[in-house]
Amino acid sequence: MAGATEFADIKFSDEATGDVELYDGSPYDRELARLTGEHQVASFEVEVARPQPKASWHHAAFHTVTAVVGAGVLGLPHSFSFLGWPAGLLLLTLLCGFSIYTSYLLAAMHETPSGERLNTYREMGEALLGPRKGRLLVACVQYTLMLGLCITYSVTAGQSLKGVASDDCNGKDCQEGIGGWIVAFGVTQLLLSQVPDFHSLWWVSLLGALMSCGYCGIAVVMSIITAKNNPQPPNTSLDGLSRADLVFGVFNALGGVAFTFGGQAVLPEIQATLARPPSTLQTMMRGVGLSYVVVILAYYGVAITGYAAFGAGVSSDVLLNIKEPAGLMAAANLMVVLHVAAAWQVFAMPIFDAVETSIRHSMRSPPRPLVLRLVFRSAYVVAVTVVACLLPFFGELMGLISSVGLMPITFILPPVMWIRARQPRGAELALNLVIAGTCSVIALLSLIGSARNIAVLAADFDAWAGR
């Protein structure tokens, strides 16, 4: 199973005198031969670290909530400020329906007719699109998305931490001098990244799921109170923007809405942790169904109340528009930090697993798992933190990452693989083609808008400057 650790520490023991059970042809055999020579007399124990899947539907539910209900939900009112009520609600509803459908497609393709489990998105791509094409296409898109989400969530955490510490953190002001806060978040990820495997993260995902529900609830309630206390409806006009800023802002907003549906990137890895029987499709869809109840309540609640309360003046993070009560808003921002800390790990773990497995397979005498985790994962956290410090543009990063990674992995590849695997006809074929085609256009427009806006903002920015 690619979603779990394939190698284990070799524990020396004076009591190990019998034979040691190993996987034929595995690196266990090589390590045993290297340490004991030809006689194969074991003076140590091998801890088998290929655990059997044992998670249940509720594990899948809170892993999925943590992965899907990201901090991008707090940017929905900002996207609505460019799209307006009709287009914003239509796009959100369309993508929500598409996302539920593609979640089902991925879950249904997890097990082949012969019962073999495709435990990662990459394995699924190789099996359905061909070994070479599937490996390159899926790996490039999936890992680009996961890397991008880690960068975006690092920016989100830094922005929220500064929001707790600074009374004037609002919109662009929160980008100035944010580097130190992003570094502080990176330090916590150095520690969390040493967790061995995906299932070991269940408690982190549970915490993240609870935090996402918490800050979304606070955003909705406080936005409703703000809207009721407004003497008149907020201004929704964008007349102050140039035509270019308006057009590219709309393009970027398309990706901002799509960014909120990123969980499909790790759904196969989540499903790989589920025990059988019953069928993992049944268990996974039970978890996905529960998670989308949270998704619908959170997404529509935050988008509608946030835009109704603040109009065109809403920040890329709606919590930054709400200042009172200070204690409650500090708690909400800390909930964001805790949630993205959990989500960061959910999206980083498949990268860790893929790279570490590749290193072990390519070396005759691979390093101990603890050493490899410490070196590679620490280097990854440092690299992500540096990039996040240099490009802390939350709203624009959402559009960029959405276009190059999230849209293909969530809305385009699942229908393509389903068509290849099941060869549907009639209305089912048309539905899959419409989803893939529509989302391809949205991804292209979002890429254009976000890339232009990042270039404009980055031209005159200092991540370490204070205000």
Coordinates of C-alpha atoms in Angstrom, one line a residue:
M1 CA 0.0 0.0 0.0
A2 CA 1.6 3.2 -1.1
G3 CA -0.4 5.2 1.3
A4 CA 1.4 3.7 4.3
T5 CA 5.0 3.2 5.3
E6 CA 6.6 0.2 3.6
F7 CA 9.7 -0.1 5.7
A8 CA 10.4 -0.3 9.4
D9 CA 13.1 0.2 11.9
I10 CA 15.3 -2.8 12.6
K11 CA 15.3 -3.2 16.3
F12 CA 18.4 -5.0 17.8
S13 CA 17.5 -7.5 20.5
D14 CA 19.5 -10.1 22.4
E15 CA 16.3 -12.2 22.6
A16 CA 15.7 -12.7 18.9
T17 CA 17.0 -16.2 18.2
G18 CA 14.4 -17.6 15.8
D19 CA 13.7 -17.0 12.2
V20 CA 12.4 -13.6 11.2
E21 CA 9.5 -13.4 8.7
L22 CA 10.3 -11.1 5.8
Y23 CA 8.7 -10.1 2.5
D24 CA 10.4 -12.0 -0.3
G25 CA 12.5 -9.8 -2.5
S26 CA 11.9 -6.8 -0.3
P27 CA 14.5 -4.5 1.2
Y28 CA 14.1 -6.5 4.4
D29 CA 15.9 -9.4 2.7
R30 CA 18.7 -7.1 1.5
E31 CA 19.1 -5.6 4.9
L32 CA 19.1 -9.0 6.6
A33 CA 21.7 -10.3 4.2
R34 CA 23.9 -7.2 4.7
L35 CA 23.8 -7.5 8.4
T36 CA 24.0 -11.2 9.0
G37 CA 25.9 -12.5 5.9
E38 CA 25.1 -15.8 4.3
H39 CA 24.0 -17.7 7.4
Q40 CA 20.8 -15.6 7.9
V41 CA 21.0 -16.0 11.7
A42 CA 19.0 -13.1 13.1
S43 CA 20.3 -11.3 16.1
F44 CA 17.7 -8.6 15.7
E45 CA 14.0 -8.2 15.2
V46 CA 12.3 -6.7 12.2
E47 CA 9.3 -4.6 13.0
V48 CA 6.9 -5.0 10.1
A49 CA 5.6 -1.5 9.2
R50 CA 3.1 -2.4 6.5
P51 CA 0.0 -2.3 8.6
Q52 CA -3.3 -3.6 7.4
P53 CA -5.9 -1.0 6.7
K54 CA -8.1 -0.6 9.8
A55 CA -9.8 2.8 9.6
S56 CA -13.6 3.1 9.5
W57 CA -16.1 5.5 8.0
H58 CA -15.7 8.1 10.7
H59 CA -12.0 8.3 10.2
A60 CA -12.7 8.9 6.5
A61 CA -15.2 11.6 7.4
F62 CA -12.9 13.8 9.5
H63 CA -9.9 13.2 7.2
T64 CA -12.2 14.4 4.3
V65 CA -13.6 17.4 6.3
T66 CA -10.0 18.4 7.1
A67 CA -9.0 18.1 3.4
V68 CA -12.1 19.6 1.8
V69 CA -13.1 22.3 4.2
G70 CA -10.0 24.3 3.9
A71 CA -9.2 27.9 4.8
G72 CA -10.2 28.8 1.3
V73 CA -13.8 28.9 2.5
L74 CA -13.0 32.2 4.2
G75 CA -12.1 33.6 0.8
L76 CA -15.5 32.9 -0.7
P77 CA -17.0 36.3 0.1
H78 CA -14.0 37.9 -1.6
S79 CA -14.7 35.9 -4.7
F80 CA -18.4 36.8 -4.6
S81 CA -17.4 40.5 -4.5
F82 CA -16.1 40.1 -8.0
L83 CA -18.7 37.7 -9.3
G84 CA -21.8 39.1 -7.7
W85 CA -24.8 37.2 -6.3
P86 CA -26.1 35.4 -9.3
A87 CA -22.8 34.2 -10.8
G88 CA -21.3 33.5 -7.4
L89 CA -24.1 31.3 -6.2
L90 CA -24.4 29.6 -9.6
L91 CA -20.7 28.7 -9.7
L92 CA -20.6 27.6 -6.1
T93 CA -23.6 25.3 -6.6
L94 CA -22.3 23.9 -9.9
L95 CA -18.8 23.1 -8.4
C96 CA -20.3 21.6 -5.3
G97 CA -22.4 19.2 -7.4
F98 CA -19.5 18.4 -9.6
S99 CA -17.3 17.7 -6.5
I100 CA -19.7 15.3 -4.9
Y101 CA -20.0 13.4 -8.2
T102 CA -16.2 13.2 -8.8
S103 CA -15.8 12.0 -5.2
Y104 CA -18.0 9.1 -6.0
L105 CA -16.1 8.4 -9.2
L106 CA -12.8 8.2 -7.3
A107 CA -14.3 6.0 -4.6
A108 CA -15.8 3.7 -7.2
M109 CA -12.5 3.3 -9.0
H110 CA -10.6 2.5 -5.8
E111 CA -11.2 -1.3 -6.2
T112 CA -10.7 -3.1 -9.5
P113 CA -13.2 -5.8 -10.6
S114 CA -10.6 -8.4 -9.4
G115 CA -10.5 -6.8 -5.9
E116 CA -7.2 -5.1 -6.2
R117 CA -7.0 -1.8 -4.4
L118 CA -5.6 1.3 -6.1
N119 CA -4.4 3.0 -2.9
T120 CA -3.1 6.3 -4.3
Y121 CA -4.2 8.7 -7.0
R122 CA -1.0 7.9 -8.8
E123 CA -1.8 4.1 -8.8
M124 CA -5.2 4.9 -10.1
G125 CA -3.8 7.0 -13.0
E126 CA -1.3 4.3 -13.9
A127 CA -3.9 1.6 -14.0
L128 CA -6.5 3.5 -15.9
L129 CA -4.5 5.8 -18.2
G130 CA -1.5 3.6 -18.8
P131 CA 1.8 3.2 -16.8
R132 CA 3.7 6.0 -18.4
K133 CA 1.0 8.5 -19.2
G134 CA -0.8 8.0 -15.9
R135 CA 2.3 8.2 -13.8
L136 CA 3.6 11.4 -15.3
L137 CA 0.2 13.1 -15.7
V138 CA -1.2 12.3 -12.3
A139 CA 2.0 12.7 -10.3
C140 CA 2.8 16.1 -11.8
V141 CA -0.7 17.5 -11.2
Q142 CA -1.3 15.9 -7.8
Y143 CA 2.1 16.8 -6.3
T144 CA 1.9 20.3 -7.8
L145 CA -1.4 20.7 -6.1
M146 CA -0.3 19.4 -2.8
L147 CA 2.8 21.5 -2.8
G148 CA 0.8 24.6 -3.7
L149 CA -1.7 23.8 -0.9
C150 CA 1.1 23.6 1.6
I151 CA 2.4 27.0 0.5
T152 CA -1.1 28.6 0.5
Y153 CA -1.9 27.2 4.0
S154 CA 1.4 28.5 5.3
V155 CA 0.4 31.9 4.1
T156 CA -3.0 31.5 5.7
A157 CA -1.5 30.5 9.0
G158 CA 0.9 33.5 9.0
Q159 CA -2.0 35.8 8.1
S160 CA -4.2 34.5 10.9
L161 CA -1.3 34.6 13.5
K162 CA -0.7 38.2 12.6
G163 CA -4.4 38.9 12.7
V164 CA -4.3 37.7 16.4
A165 CA -1.4 39.9 17.2
S166 CA -2.2 43.0 15.2
D167 CA -5.3 45.2 15.4
D168 CA -4.8 46.7 12.0
C169 CA -4.3 43.5 10.1
N170 CA -6.7 43.9 7.2
G171 CA -6.3 43.0 3.5
K172 CA -3.0 44.1 2.1
D173 CA -1.9 45.3 5.5
C174 CA -1.7 41.7 6.7
Q175 CA 0.7 40.9 3.9
E176 CA 3.3 43.4 5.1
G177 CA 5.7 41.9 7.6
I178 CA 4.0 38.5 7.6
G179 CA 7.3 36.5 7.1
G180 CA 8.0 36.0 10.7
W181 CA 4.6 34.6 11.4
I182 CA 4.9 32.2 8.5
V183 CA 8.3 31.0 9.9
A184 CA 6.7 30.5 13.3
F185 CA 4.1 28.2 11.7
G186 CA 6.8 26.4 9.8
V187 CA 8.5 25.5 13.1
T188 CA 5.3 23.6 14.2
Q189 CA 5.2 21.8 10.9
L190 CA 8.8 20.6 11.4
L191 CA 7.5 18.7 14.5
L192 CA 4.2 17.4 13.0
S193 CA 6.0 16.2 9.9
Q194 CA 7.8 13.5 11.8
V195 CA 4.5 11.5 12.2
P196 CA 5.2 8.2 10.4
D197 CA 2.1 7.6 8.3
F198 CA -1.4 8.8 7.2
H199 CA -3.4 6.8 9.7
S200 CA -1.2 8.1 12.6
L201 CA -2.7 11.5 11.7
W202 CA -6.2 10.6 12.6
W203 CA -6.2 12.7 15.8
V204 CA -4.7 15.6 13.9
S205 CA -7.4 15.4 11.3
L206 CA -10.1 15.2 14.0
L207 CA -8.7 18.4 15.6
G208 CA -8.6 20.1 12.2
A209 CA -12.2 19.1 11.4
L210 CA -13.4 20.5 14.7
M211 CA -11.5 23.7 14.1
S212 CA -12.8 24.2 10.6
C213 CA -16.4 23.9 11.9
G214 CA -15.5 26.3 14.7
Y215 CA -14.1 29.2 12.7
C216 CA -16.7 28.8 9.9
G217 CA -19.5 29.0 12.6
I218 CA -17.9 32.2 14.1
A219 CA -17.5 33.8 10.7
V220 CA -21.2 33.1 9.9
V221 CA -22.6 34.3 13.2
M222 CA -20.4 37.5 13.4
S223 CA -21.2 38.3 9.7
I224 CA -24.9 38.0 10.4
I225 CA -24.6 40.3 13.4
T226 CA -22.5 42.8 11.4
A227 CA -25.1 42.8 8.6
K228 CA -28.0 43.4 11.0
N229 CA -26.1 46.3 12.7
N230 CA -25.3 48.0 9.4
P231 CA -27.5 51.1 9.0
Q232 CA -27.6 50.4 5.2
P233 CA -26.5 47.6 2.9
P234 CA -22.7 47.6 2.1
N235 CA -21.4 48.9 -1.1
T236 CA -21.0 46.1 -3.7
S237 CA -19.7 48.3 -6.5
L238 CA -16.2 47.8 -7.9
D239 CA -16.2 51.1 -9.8
G240 CA -12.8 52.1 -8.2
L241 CA -11.0 49.3 -10.1
S242 CA -9.5 49.7 -13.6
R243 CA -11.1 47.6 -16.3
A244 CA -8.0 45.3 -16.3
D245 CA -8.1 44.8 -12.6
L246 CA -11.8 44.0 -12.8
V247 CA -11.5 41.5 -15.6
F248 CA -8.5 39.7 -14.1
G249 CA -10.1 39.8 -10.7
V250 CA -13.2 38.0 -12.0
F251 CA -10.9 35.4 -13.6
N252 CA -9.0 34.9 -10.4
A253 CA -12.4 34.7 -8.4
L254 CA -13.4 31.7 -10.6
G255 CA -10.4 29.8 -9.2
G256 CA -11.0 31.2 -5.7
V257 CA -14.4 29.4 -5.6
A258 CA -12.9 26.2 -7.1
F259 CA -10.1 26.3 -4.6
T260 CA -12.4 25.3 -1.8
F261 CA -12.9 21.8 -3.3
G262 CA -9.4 20.4 -3.0
G263 CA -10.1 17.2 -1.0
Q264 CA -10.1 14.9 -4.0
A265 CA -6.3 15.2 -4.1
V266 CA -6.0 12.8 -1.2
L267 CA -9.3 10.9 -1.3
P268 CA -7.7 7.7 -2.7
E269 CA -5.1 7.8 0.1
I270 CA -7.8 8.3 2.7
Q271 CA -9.8 5.4 1.2
A272 CA -6.6 3.2 1.3
T273 CA -6.7 3.3 5.2
L274 CA -10.2 1.8 5.3
A275 CA -10.7 -1.8 6.4
R276 CA -12.6 -4.5 4.5
P277 CA -15.3 -5.7 4.7
P278 CA -17.5 -4.0 4.0
S279 CA -16.7 -2.6 0.6
T280 CA -14.5 0.5 0.8
L281 CA -16.9 2.2 -1.6
Q282 CA -19.7 1.9 0.9
T283 CA -17.6 3.0 3.8
M284 CA -15.9 5.9 1.9
M285 CA -19.2 7.3 0.6
R286 CA -20.6 7.2 4.1
G287 CA -17.7 9.4 5.3
V288 CA -17.9 11.6 2.2
G289 CA -21.6 12.1 2.7
L290 CA -21.1 13.3 6.2
S291 CA -18.3 15.6 5.2
Y292 CA -20.4 17.3 2.5
V293 CA -23.1 18.1 5.0
V294 CA -20.4 20.2 6.7
V295 CA -19.2 21.5 3.3
I296 CA -22.6 22.8 2.2
L297 CA -23.4 24.4 5.5
A298 CA -20.0 26.0 5.8
Y299 CA -19.6 27.2 2.2
Y300 CA -23.0 28.7 1.7
G301 CA -23.1 30.1 5.2
V302 CA -19.7 31.9 5.0
A303 CA -20.1 33.0 1.3
I304 CA -23.6 34.5 1.7
T305 CA -23.3 36.1 5.2
G306 CA -19.7 37.4 4.5
Y307 CA -20.6 39.1 1.2
A308 CA -23.9 40.4 2.7
A309 CA -22.1 42.0 5.6
F310 CA -19.1 43.6 3.9
G311 CA -19.8 43.8 0.2
A312 CA -17.0 44.9 -2.1
G313 CA -14.8 45.8 0.9
V314 CA -14.5 42.2 2.1
S315 CA -10.9 40.9 2.6
S316 CA -9.5 37.7 1.1
D317 CA -10.0 36.3 4.6
V318 CA -13.4 37.4 5.9
L319 CA -12.3 37.0 9.5
L320 CA -9.9 39.9 9.1
N321 CA -12.9 42.2 8.5
I322 CA -14.4 41.3 11.9
K323 CA -12.7 43.0 14.9
E324 CA -15.1 42.7 17.8
P325 CA -15.3 40.9 20.2
A326 CA -11.5 40.8 20.1
G327 CA -11.2 37.6 22.2
L328 CA -13.6 35.7 20.0
M329 CA -11.9 36.8 16.8
A330 CA -8.5 35.8 18.2
A331 CA -9.9 32.4 19.0
A332 CA -11.3 32.1 15.5
N333 CA -8.0 33.0 13.9
L334 CA -6.2 30.5 16.2
M335 CA -8.8 27.8 15.0
V336 CA -7.7 28.6 11.4
V337 CA -4.1 28.1 12.4
L338 CA -4.8 24.7 14.0
H339 CA -6.9 23.6 11.1
V340 CA -4.4 24.5 8.4
A341 CA -1.7 22.9 10.5
A342 CA -3.7 19.6 10.3
A343 CA -4.6 20.1 6.6
W344 CA -0.9 20.9 5.8
Q345 CA 0.0 17.4 7.0
V346 CA -2.9 15.7 5.2
F347 CA -1.6 17.1 1.9
A348 CA 2.1 16.7 2.6
M349 CA 1.9 13.1 3.7
P350 CA 1.5 11.6 0.2
I351 CA 4.5 13.6 -1.0
F352 CA 6.6 12.4 2.0
D353 CA 5.5 8.8 1.3
A354 CA 6.2 8.9 -2.5
V355 CA 9.7 10.5 -2.1
E356 CA 10.8 8.4 0.8
T357 CA 9.6 5.2 -0.9
S358 CA 11.5 6.2 -4.1
I359 CA 14.7 6.8 -2.1
R360 CA 14.4 3.5 -0.3
H361 CA 13.8 1.5 -3.5
S362 CA 16.7 3.2 -5.3
M363 CA 19.3 2.5 -2.6
R364 CA 20.7 -0.9 -1.8
S365 CA 21.2 0.1 1.9
P366 CA 18.5 2.6 2.6
P367 CA 18.8 4.9 5.6
R368 CA 16.7 4.2 8.7
P369 CA 13.2 5.5 8.4
L370 CA 13.6 8.0 11.3
V371 CA 16.7 9.5 9.7
L372 CA 15.1 9.7 6.3
R373 CA 12.0 11.4 7.7
L374 CA 14.1 13.9 9.7
V375 CA 16.2 14.9 6.7
F376 CA 13.7 15.0 3.8
R377 CA 10.7 16.3 5.6
S378 CA 12.6 19.0 7.4
A379 CA 14.0 20.2 4.0
Y380 CA 10.5 20.2 2.5
V381 CA 9.1 22.3 5.3
V382 CA 11.9 24.8 5.0
A383 CA 11.5 25.1 1.3
V384 CA 7.7 25.6 1.5
T385 CA 8.1 28.2 4.3
V386 CA 10.6 30.2 2.2
V387 CA 8.3 30.3 -0.8
A388 CA 5.3 31.3 1.3
C389 CA 7.3 34.2 2.8
L390 CA 8.1 35.5 -0.7
L391 CA 4.6 35.2 -2.1
P392 CA 2.1 35.7 0.7
F393 CA -0.9 36.7 -1.6
F394 CA -3.6 34.4 -0.2
G395 CA -6.4 35.3 -2.7
E396 CA -4.2 35.1 -5.7
L397 CA -2.5 31.9 -4.6
M398 CA -5.9 30.3 -4.3
G399 CA -6.6 31.1 -8.0
L400 CA -3.2 29.9 -9.2
I401 CA -3.1 26.6 -7.3
S402 CA -6.7 26.0 -8.3
S403 CA -6.0 26.4 -12.0
V404 CA -2.7 24.3 -12.2
G405 CA -3.5 21.6 -9.7
L406 CA -6.9 21.5 -8.0
M407 CA -9.2 21.8 -11.1
P408 CA -7.4 19.0 -13.0
I409 CA -7.2 16.6 -10.0
T410 CA -10.7 17.4 -8.7
F411 CA -12.9 18.0 -11.8
I412 CA -11.0 17.0 -14.9
L413 CA -9.1 13.7 -14.3
P414 CA -11.8 11.8 -12.5
P415 CA -14.3 12.0 -15.4
V416 CA -11.5 11.2 -17.9
M417 CA -10.4 8.1 -15.9
W418 CA -14.0 7.1 -15.5
I419 CA -14.6 7.3 -19.2
R420 CA -11.5 5.2 -19.8
A421 CA -12.3 2.6 -17.2
R422 CA -16.1 2.2 -17.6
Q423 CA -16.7 3.5 -21.1
P424 CA -20.1 5.0 -20.3
R425 CA -22.6 6.0 -23.0
G426 CA -25.4 8.4 -23.5
A427 CA -26.3 10.8 -20.7
E428 CA -23.5 9.5 -18.4
L429 CA -20.9 10.1 -21.0
A430 CA -22.2 13.6 -21.8
L431 CA -22.2 14.5 -18.1
N432 CA -18.6 13.5 -17.7
L433 CA -17.5 15.4 -20.8
V434 CA -19.4 18.5 -19.7
I435 CA -17.8 18.5 -16.3
A436 CA -14.3 18.0 -17.7
G437 CA -14.8 20.6 -20.5
T438 CA -16.4 23.3 -18.3
C439 CA -13.8 23.0 -15.6
S440 CA -11.0 23.1 -18.1
V441 CA -12.2 26.5 -19.3
I442 CA -12.6 27.8 -15.7
A443 CA -9.0 26.6 -15.0
L444 CA -7.6 28.4 -18.0
L445 CA -9.3 31.7 -17.1
S446 CA -8.2 31.4 -13.5
L447 CA -4.6 30.8 -14.4
I448 CA -4.6 33.9 -16.5
G449 CA -6.1 36.1 -13.8
S450 CA -4.1 34.8 -10.9
A451 CA -0.8 34.9 -12.7
R452 CA -1.3 38.5 -13.7
N453 CA -2.3 39.6 -10.3
I454 CA 0.6 37.8 -8.5
A455 CA 3.0 39.5 -11.0
V456 CA 1.6 42.9 -10.2
L457 CA 1.6 42.4 -6.4
A458 CA 5.1 40.8 -6.3
A459 CA 6.7 43.7 -8.2
D460 CA 6.4 45.9 -5.2
F461 CA 6.5 43.8 -2.1
D462 CA 8.7 43.1 0.9
A463 CA 7.7 40.2 3.1
W464 CA 9.8 41.4 6.0
A465 CA 8.8 45.0 6.0
G466 CA 6.9 46.3 8.9
R467 CA 4.0 48.7 8.9

